[in-house]
Short mmCIF file of C-alpha atoms in Angstrom, two decimals:
data_model
loop_
_atom_site.label_atom_id
_atom_site.label_comp_id
_atom_site.label_asym_id
_atom_site.label_seq_id
_atom_site.Cartn_x
_atom_site.Cartn_y
_atom_site.Cartn_z
CA MET A 1 13.70 -8.47 16.46
CA GLU A 2 13.66 -4.70 15.92
CA PHE A 3 13.26 -3.44 12.35
CA ILE A 4 15.45 -0.44 13.25
CA ASN A 5 17.06 -0.87 16.66
CA LEU A 6 16.75 2.60 18.21
CA LYS A 7 16.52 1.04 21.67
CA LYS A 8 20.09 -0.22 21.57
CA GLN A 9 21.28 3.18 20.39
CA TYR A 10 19.49 4.83 23.31
CA GLU A 11 21.30 2.56 25.77
CA LEU A 12 24.59 4.05 24.55
CA LEU A 13 23.30 7.64 24.62
CA ARG A 14 21.35 7.53 27.84
CA PRO A 15 23.92 8.54 30.54
CA ASP A 16 25.17 11.72 28.84
CA LEU A 17 21.86 12.52 27.19
CA MET A 18 19.82 12.35 30.40
CA ALA A 19 22.22 14.75 32.11
CA LYS A 20 21.90 17.19 29.20
CA LEU A 21 18.11 16.95 29.11
CA ASP A 22 17.94 17.53 32.86
CA GLN A 23 19.99 20.70 32.38
CA ILE A 24 17.63 21.94 29.66
CA MET A 25 14.59 21.17 31.81
CA SER A 26 16.11 22.97 34.79
CA GLU A 27 16.93 26.05 32.74
CA ALA A 28 13.50 25.90 31.04
CA HIS A 29 14.96 27.11 27.73
CA PHE A 30 12.88 24.88 25.51
CA ILE A 31 12.92 26.86 22.24
CA GLY A 32 15.91 28.58 20.70
CA GLY A 33 18.44 27.31 23.23
CA SER A 34 22.18 27.36 22.64
CA GLU A 35 22.02 23.69 21.60
CA VAL A 36 20.06 24.67 18.48
CA VAL A 37 22.76 27.07 17.31
CA GLU A 38 25.48 24.53 18.13
CA LEU A 39 23.67 21.85 16.14
CA GLU A 40 23.20 24.10 13.10
CA ASP A 41 26.91 24.99 13.12
CA ARG A 42 27.95 21.32 13.42
CA LEU A 43 25.57 20.20 10.68
CA ALA A 44 26.72 22.91 8.27
CA GLU A 45 30.36 21.90 8.84
CA TYR A 46 29.56 18.18 8.58
CA VAL A 47 27.64 18.51 5.32
CA GLY A 48 29.93 21.14 3.83
CA ARG A 49 27.51 24.03 3.48
CA LYS A 50 27.83 27.65 4.56
CA HIS A 51 24.45 27.82 6.27
CA CYS A 52 22.12 25.42 8.09
CA HIS A 53 18.70 26.34 9.47
CA SER A 54 16.95 23.76 11.62
CA CYS A 55 13.16 23.60 11.52
CA GLY A 56 10.12 21.63 12.67
CA ASN A 57 10.35 18.65 10.30
CA GLY A 58 11.54 17.51 6.89
CA THR A 59 8.33 18.50 5.12
CA GLU A 60 8.60 22.05 6.43
CA ALA A 61 12.26 22.14 5.39
CA LEU A 62 11.11 21.53 1.82
CA GLN A 63 8.32 24.07 2.17
CA LEU A 64 10.82 26.68 3.33
CA ALA A 65 12.98 25.91 0.28
CA TYR A 66 10.03 26.28 -2.10
CA MET A 67 8.93 29.50 -0.40
CA ALA A 68 12.44 30.97 -0.44
CA TYR A 69 12.60 30.58 -4.22
CA GLY A 70 9.06 31.83 -4.85
CA ILE A 71 7.65 28.56 -6.19
CA GLY A 72 3.94 28.84 -6.89
CA GLU A 73 1.13 28.72 -9.43
CA GLY A 74 2.21 27.89 -12.97
CA ASP A 75 5.50 26.31 -11.94
CA ALA A 76 6.30 22.71 -12.91
CA ILE A 77 8.23 20.82 -10.24
CA PHE A 78 9.90 17.63 -11.51
CA CYS A 79 10.09 14.82 -8.99
CA PRO A 80 10.64 11.04 -9.01
CA ALA A 81 7.41 9.07 -9.04
CA MET A 82 8.78 6.85 -6.26
CA THR A 83 9.39 8.88 -3.13
CA PHE A 84 7.46 10.01 -0.06
CA ILE A 85 4.76 12.59 -0.77
CA ALA A 86 6.60 15.23 1.27
CA SER A 87 9.16 15.65 -1.54
CA VAL A 88 6.64 17.58 -3.62
CA GLU A 89 3.55 18.09 -1.41
CA PRO A 90 4.64 21.55 -0.14
CA ALA A 91 5.10 22.76 -3.72
CA ALA A 92 1.58 21.60 -4.57
CA MET A 93 0.23 23.42 -1.50
CA LEU A 94 1.87 26.60 -2.81
CA GLY A 95 0.05 26.16 -6.14
CA ALA A 96 2.80 24.54 -8.21
CA THR A 97 2.22 21.43 -10.32
CA PRO A 98 4.19 18.23 -9.65
CA VAL A 99 5.48 16.53 -12.81
CA PHE A 100 6.57 12.98 -12.12
CA CYS A 101 9.48 11.08 -13.67
CA ASP A 102 10.48 7.44 -13.62
CA ILE A 103 13.23 6.02 -11.46
CA GLU A 104 16.18 3.84 -12.42
CA SER A 105 15.45 0.13 -12.10
CA ASP A 106 18.58 -0.64 -10.08
CA THR A 107 19.40 2.41 -7.91
CA TYR A 108 15.70 3.31 -7.36
CA ASN A 109 16.69 6.97 -7.85
CA LEU A 110 15.47 9.64 -10.26
CA SER A 111 16.25 8.66 -13.86
CA PRO A 112 18.07 11.52 -15.64
CA SER A 113 16.75 10.33 -19.02
CA SER A 114 13.14 10.29 -17.77
CA LEU A 115 13.68 13.73 -16.19
CA LEU A 116 14.86 15.16 -19.51
CA GLU A 117 11.93 13.53 -21.31
CA GLN A 118 9.41 15.10 -18.93
CA ILE A 119 11.03 18.53 -19.10
CA GLU A 120 10.88 18.46 -22.89
CA ARG A 121 7.24 17.35 -22.79
CA VAL A 122 6.28 20.25 -20.50
CA GLU A 123 8.20 22.67 -22.72
CA ARG A 124 6.35 21.41 -25.83
CA GLU A 125 2.94 21.65 -24.20
CA GLY A 126 3.61 25.17 -22.95
CA ASN A 127 1.07 25.15 -20.12
CA LEU A 128 3.56 25.24 -17.25
CA LYS A 129 6.91 26.86 -16.63
CA PRO A 130 9.65 24.29 -15.88
CA SER A 131 10.99 25.67 -12.60
CA ALA A 132 12.57 23.13 -10.28
CA VAL A 133 13.82 19.56 -9.91
CA VAL A 134 13.69 17.61 -6.64
CA ALA A 135 16.43 14.97 -6.57
CA VAL A 136 15.86 12.49 -3.74
CA ASP A 137 18.62 10.47 -2.07
CA PHE A 138 16.24 7.53 -2.01
CA LEU A 139 16.79 5.06 0.85
CA GLY A 140 20.05 6.92 1.56
CA ASN A 141 21.52 6.24 -1.91
CA PRO A 142 22.78 9.49 -3.49
CA ALA A 143 21.12 10.61 -6.71
CA HIS A 144 23.21 11.06 -9.91
CA PHE A 145 23.90 14.72 -9.21
CA ASP A 146 26.38 15.34 -12.03
CA GLU A 147 23.86 14.42 -14.73
CA ILE A 148 20.90 16.01 -12.97
CA ALA A 149 22.79 19.23 -12.22
CA GLU A 150 23.86 19.49 -15.88
CA ILE A 151 20.23 19.17 -17.02
CA CYS A 152 19.17 21.85 -14.52
CA ALA A 153 21.97 24.20 -15.58
CA ASP A 154 21.08 23.81 -19.27
CA ARG A 155 17.41 24.60 -18.56
CA ASP A 156 17.98 27.19 -15.80
CA LEU A 157 16.07 25.07 -13.28
CA LEU A 158 16.33 25.22 -9.52
CA LEU A 159 17.84 21.99 -8.11
CA ILE A 160 16.61 20.93 -4.67
CA GLU A 161 18.25 18.00 -2.94
CA ASP A 162 15.84 16.03 -0.78
CA ALA A 163 18.39 14.45 1.57
CA ALA A 164 15.80 13.30 4.13
CA GLN A 165 17.24 9.77 4.03
CA GLY A 166 20.78 10.71 3.05
CA THR A 167 22.57 12.07 6.12
CA GLY A 168 25.99 10.42 6.19
CA ALA A 169 25.89 9.38 2.54
CA SER A 170 28.23 10.85 -0.06
CA TYR A 171 28.66 11.18 -3.83
CA LYS A 172 32.13 11.64 -5.35
CA GLY A 173 33.52 12.64 -1.97
CA LYS A 174 30.84 15.21 -1.14
CA ARG A 175 28.29 14.54 1.57
CA CYS A 176 24.59 14.47 0.84
CA GLY A 177 23.03 17.78 1.80
CA SER A 178 25.70 19.68 -0.11
CA PHE A 179 24.18 19.28 -3.59
CA GLY A 180 21.91 21.54 -5.60
CA ASP A 181 20.99 25.16 -5.00
CA ILE A 182 19.44 24.16 -1.68
CA ALA A 183 19.11 20.93 0.28
CA CYS A 184 16.69 19.69 2.90
CA THR A 185 16.75 16.86 5.40
CA SER A 186 14.57 15.19 8.01
CA PHE A 187 15.31 14.09 11.56
CA PHE A 188 12.35 11.72 11.79
CA PRO A 189 13.34 9.03 14.33
CA SER A 190 13.97 6.30 11.73
CA LYS A 191 16.39 8.41 9.65
CA PRO A 192 20.16 7.80 9.76
CA LEU A 193 20.32 10.89 12.01
CA GLY A 194 17.00 11.08 13.82
CA CYS A 195 15.68 12.86 16.88
CA TYR A 196 13.03 11.72 19.39
CA GLY A 197 10.15 13.35 17.54
CA ASP A 198 10.02 15.57 14.47
CA GLY A 199 12.77 17.81 13.15
CA GLY A 200 14.38 18.97 9.94
CA ALA A 201 16.95 21.31 8.41
CA VAL A 202 17.68 23.37 5.32
CA PHE A 203 21.19 23.80 3.86
CA THR A 204 22.34 26.59 1.54
CA ASP A 205 25.50 28.46 0.54
CA SER A 206 23.55 31.64 -0.28
CA ASP A 207 23.62 34.39 2.34
CA GLU A 208 20.48 35.90 0.84
CA VAL A 209 18.51 32.66 0.90
CA ALA A 210 19.71 31.87 4.44
CA THR A 211 18.51 35.26 5.67
CA LEU A 212 15.15 34.74 3.98
CA ILE A 213 14.68 31.28 5.51
CA ALA A 214 15.56 32.64 8.96
CA SER A 215 12.65 35.05 8.50
CA LEU A 216 10.22 32.62 6.89
CA LYS A 217 10.55 29.97 9.59
CA VAL A 218 9.58 32.46 12.34
CA HIS A 219 6.36 33.98 10.97
CA GLY A 220 8.17 36.13 8.39
CA LYS A 221 9.97 38.12 11.07
CA GLY A 222 11.94 41.29 10.45
CA LEU A 223 13.88 42.75 13.37
CA SER A 224 11.92 40.51 15.75
CA LYS A 225 9.09 37.99 15.69
CA TYR A 226 6.72 40.89 16.33
CA ASP A 227 8.00 42.79 13.29
CA ASN A 228 6.55 40.74 10.44
CA VAL A 229 7.78 41.78 7.01
CA ARG A 230 6.35 38.83 5.03
CA VAL A 231 3.96 35.93 5.46
CA GLY A 232 5.90 33.02 6.90
CA MET A 233 5.31 29.95 9.05
CA ASN A 234 6.13 28.60 12.49
CA SER A 235 8.83 25.96 12.10
CA ARG A 236 11.45 25.71 14.84
CA LEU A 237 13.47 22.82 16.22
CA ASP A 238 12.99 22.40 19.98
CA THR A 239 16.07 22.67 22.20
CA ILE A 240 15.49 19.14 23.53
CA GLN A 241 15.56 17.69 20.02
CA ALA A 242 18.73 19.63 19.23
CA ALA A 243 20.37 18.07 22.30
CA VAL A 244 19.32 14.60 21.14
CA LEU A 245 20.77 15.20 17.68
CA LEU A 246 24.04 16.57 19.10
CA ALA A 247 24.43 13.40 21.14
CA LYS A 248 23.68 11.24 18.10
CA MET A 249 26.15 13.15 15.93
CA ASN A 250 28.90 11.88 18.22
CA LEU A 251 27.99 8.35 17.11
CA LEU A 252 27.31 9.12 13.45
CA ASP A 253 30.67 8.28 11.84
CA GLY A 254 30.91 5.00 13.71
CA GLU A 255 27.34 4.11 12.81
CA MET A 256 27.96 4.88 9.14
CA ALA A 257 30.94 2.53 9.13
CA LYS A 258 28.82 -0.16 10.75
CA ARG A 259 26.04 0.38 8.19
CA GLN A 260 28.53 -0.43 5.43
CA GLN A 261 29.50 -3.66 7.19
CA VAL A 262 25.88 -4.71 7.68
CA ALA A 263 25.07 -3.92 4.05
CA THR A 264 28.08 -5.91 2.82
CA ARG A 265 26.87 -9.02 4.68
CA TYR A 266 23.43 -8.66 3.08
CA PHE A 267 24.90 -8.10 -0.40
CA GLU A 268 27.01 -11.24 -0.08
CA ALA A 269 24.14 -13.33 1.27
CA PHE A 270 21.65 -12.32 -1.43
CA ASP A 271 24.03 -12.12 -4.39
CA GLY A 272 22.46 -13.82 -7.43
CA LYS A 273 19.36 -14.81 -5.46
CA ILE A 274 17.24 -11.64 -5.31
CA GLN A 275 17.66 -8.03 -6.45
CA THR A 276 19.54 -5.77 -4.04
CA PRO A 277 20.01 -2.00 -4.38
CA LYS A 278 22.79 -0.86 -6.69
CA ILE A 279 25.28 1.53 -5.12
CA SER A 280 27.55 3.15 -7.72
CA GLU A 281 31.32 3.12 -7.24
CA GLU A 282 31.36 6.88 -6.67
CA SER A 283 28.66 6.69 -3.97
CA ILE A 284 28.45 5.71 -0.33
CA SER A 285 24.89 5.00 0.77
CA ALA A 286 23.57 5.80 4.24
CA PHE A 287 21.32 2.73 3.94
CA ALA A 288 18.37 4.45 5.60
CA GLN A 289 16.51 1.29 4.56
CA PHE A 290 17.71 -1.91 2.89
CA VAL A 291 15.12 -2.83 0.27
CA LEU A 292 14.99 -5.99 -1.82
CA ILE A 293 13.00 -6.40 -5.05
CA ALA A 294 11.10 -9.62 -5.72
CA GLU A 295 10.24 -10.80 -9.23
CA SER A 296 6.53 -10.15 -8.74
CA ARG A 297 3.98 -8.93 -6.21
CA GLU A 298 3.00 -12.55 -5.55
CA GLN A 299 6.57 -13.55 -4.79
CA ARG A 300 7.04 -10.47 -2.60
CA ASP A 301 3.90 -11.23 -0.59
CA ALA A 302 4.97 -14.86 -0.12
CA ILE A 303 8.39 -13.79 1.15
CA VAL A 304 6.90 -11.23 3.54
CA ALA A 305 4.48 -13.86 4.88
CA ALA A 306 7.34 -16.31 5.42
CA MET A 307 9.36 -13.63 7.21
CA LYS A 308 6.44 -12.95 9.53
CA ASP A 309 6.10 -16.65 10.32
CA ALA A 310 9.81 -16.70 11.18
CA GLY A 311 9.45 -13.72 13.51
CA VAL A 312 11.27 -11.34 11.15
CA PRO A 313 9.68 -7.91 10.54
CA SER A 314 9.46 -6.30 7.11
CA LEU A 315 8.23 -3.05 5.59
CA ILE A 316 6.84 -2.13 2.16
CA TYR A 317 8.69 1.09 1.40
CA TYR A 318 6.65 2.45 -0.48
CA PRO A 319 3.48 0.64 -1.72
CA LYS A 320 2.27 3.18 -4.31
CA PRO A 321 4.06 5.62 -6.67
CA LEU A 322 3.06 9.27 -6.47
CA HIS A 323 1.57 9.49 -9.96
CA GLN A 324 -1.07 6.95 -8.87
CA MET A 325 -2.00 8.90 -5.73
CA LYS A 326 -5.53 10.33 -5.54
CA ALA A 327 -4.01 13.51 -4.07
CA PHE A 328 -2.39 14.24 -7.44
CA GLY A 329 -5.30 13.12 -9.61
CA ALA A 330 -4.23 9.49 -10.07
CA SER A 331 -2.55 10.12 -13.44
CA THR A 332 -2.79 7.54 -16.23
CA ALA A 333 0.91 8.10 -16.95
CA HIS A 334 3.02 4.95 -16.99
CA PHE A 335 6.35 4.79 -15.18
CA PRO A 336 7.30 1.11 -15.37
CA ASN A 337 10.28 1.14 -13.01
CA ALA A 338 8.44 3.03 -10.26
CA GLU A 339 5.41 0.75 -10.64
CA HIS A 340 7.51 -2.42 -10.54
CA TYR A 341 9.31 -1.15 -7.46
CA ALA A 342 6.00 -0.43 -5.69
CA GLN A 343 4.64 -3.90 -6.45
CA CYS A 344 7.77 -5.88 -5.60
CA ASN A 345 9.74 -4.06 -2.89
CA PHE A 346 10.15 -5.07 0.73
CA GLY A 347 12.49 -3.71 3.36
CA ILE A 348 14.37 -5.97 5.75
CA PRO A 349 15.66 -5.21 9.28
CA PHE A 350 18.66 -2.90 9.15
CA SER A 351 20.51 -0.71 11.62
CA PRO A 352 24.04 -0.28 12.93
CA TYR A 353 22.98 -2.35 15.92
CA ILE A 354 21.60 -5.45 14.23
CA THR A 355 23.65 -8.49 15.26
CA GLU A 356 25.14 -11.03 12.88
CA GLU A 357 22.84 -13.64 14.41
CA GLU A 358 19.82 -11.47 13.62
CA GLN A 359 21.09 -10.88 10.10
CA ASP A 360 21.47 -14.63 9.62
CA GLN A 361 17.87 -15.06 10.76
CA VAL A 362 16.69 -12.48 8.22
CA VAL A 363 18.69 -14.09 5.40
CA SER A 364 17.43 -17.55 6.29
CA ALA A 365 13.80 -16.42 6.26
CA VAL A 366 14.12 -14.75 2.85
CA LEU A 367 16.11 -17.52 1.18
CA SER A 368 13.84 -20.23 2.57
CA ALA A 369 10.87 -18.47 1.00
CA LEU A 370 12.70 -18.17 -2.31
CA ARG A 371 13.45 -21.90 -2.30
#
């Protein structure tokens, strides 16, 4: 059984995709081809943003966002304690200081109350300037953008949406990638919209910021890449990956509908038996992963072992919160929801192409372990 069945998806894409890739190979236009521009236009329209700039990967998308807004030394960047390191790592590399917040116990997303608490603490201490908030659409579940945006507006903070797992998801009728001052996403292969390698994109409605990112992602170019007007980076999406993503976009709406069906079967099967992710009524999750929460680490480990014995793969997503990472000094701060999540979470097989028979096998393995 595949944890995420990309092989089945490729079977559907292969005829048209191979013809397109052969054309790109024949023309030898591997960087900056017309497919890149077409993809950026389609993504901007799909998300509902004025501008989209593709780039090398999701981490670099976030780095471009931080650079575009001048984030650096002395800035406090507020981020959920439970997310992938890339959400805040580029800010730290630029000299800023990550300030972690707890997550909600049921949605696994950034807790607005914890965010406000941490902002007020930093303001009282006076050592850092509160500058930006990174709201993550964790596991494809949209963050509570109304509350978070209100906090940012009251404190004049930059709001960055980390939509790396959120392509296809929506909150109150708006698609993920359209929230905040700027949004970033990843096209890592396991994402709801993934390429066959690394890739990412930045979304903004600001003409000025879009122009700056266009320069920053190509070595700080001015009139050309040989006219460098600022220090930038090298972060471009290859033409081949753009072609892959264009082909996958043709399947995206259908896959999102199927993801809802697969999730519904899991919700019904596990109702009252083990904790499932909470999706608010105003949200549609992309279900980048489907993560269950056991009552304890011991119970989680027993379930995972039973799944393995039954031939069902699993994934701990993620095993350690950021505030406990050595990279950030292994803080003694206590974020109970993030810590409980880390100790008790396990992901189960999920994709638009999982069969009902495979789902039944997953459910049986988990429930048998619980019994």
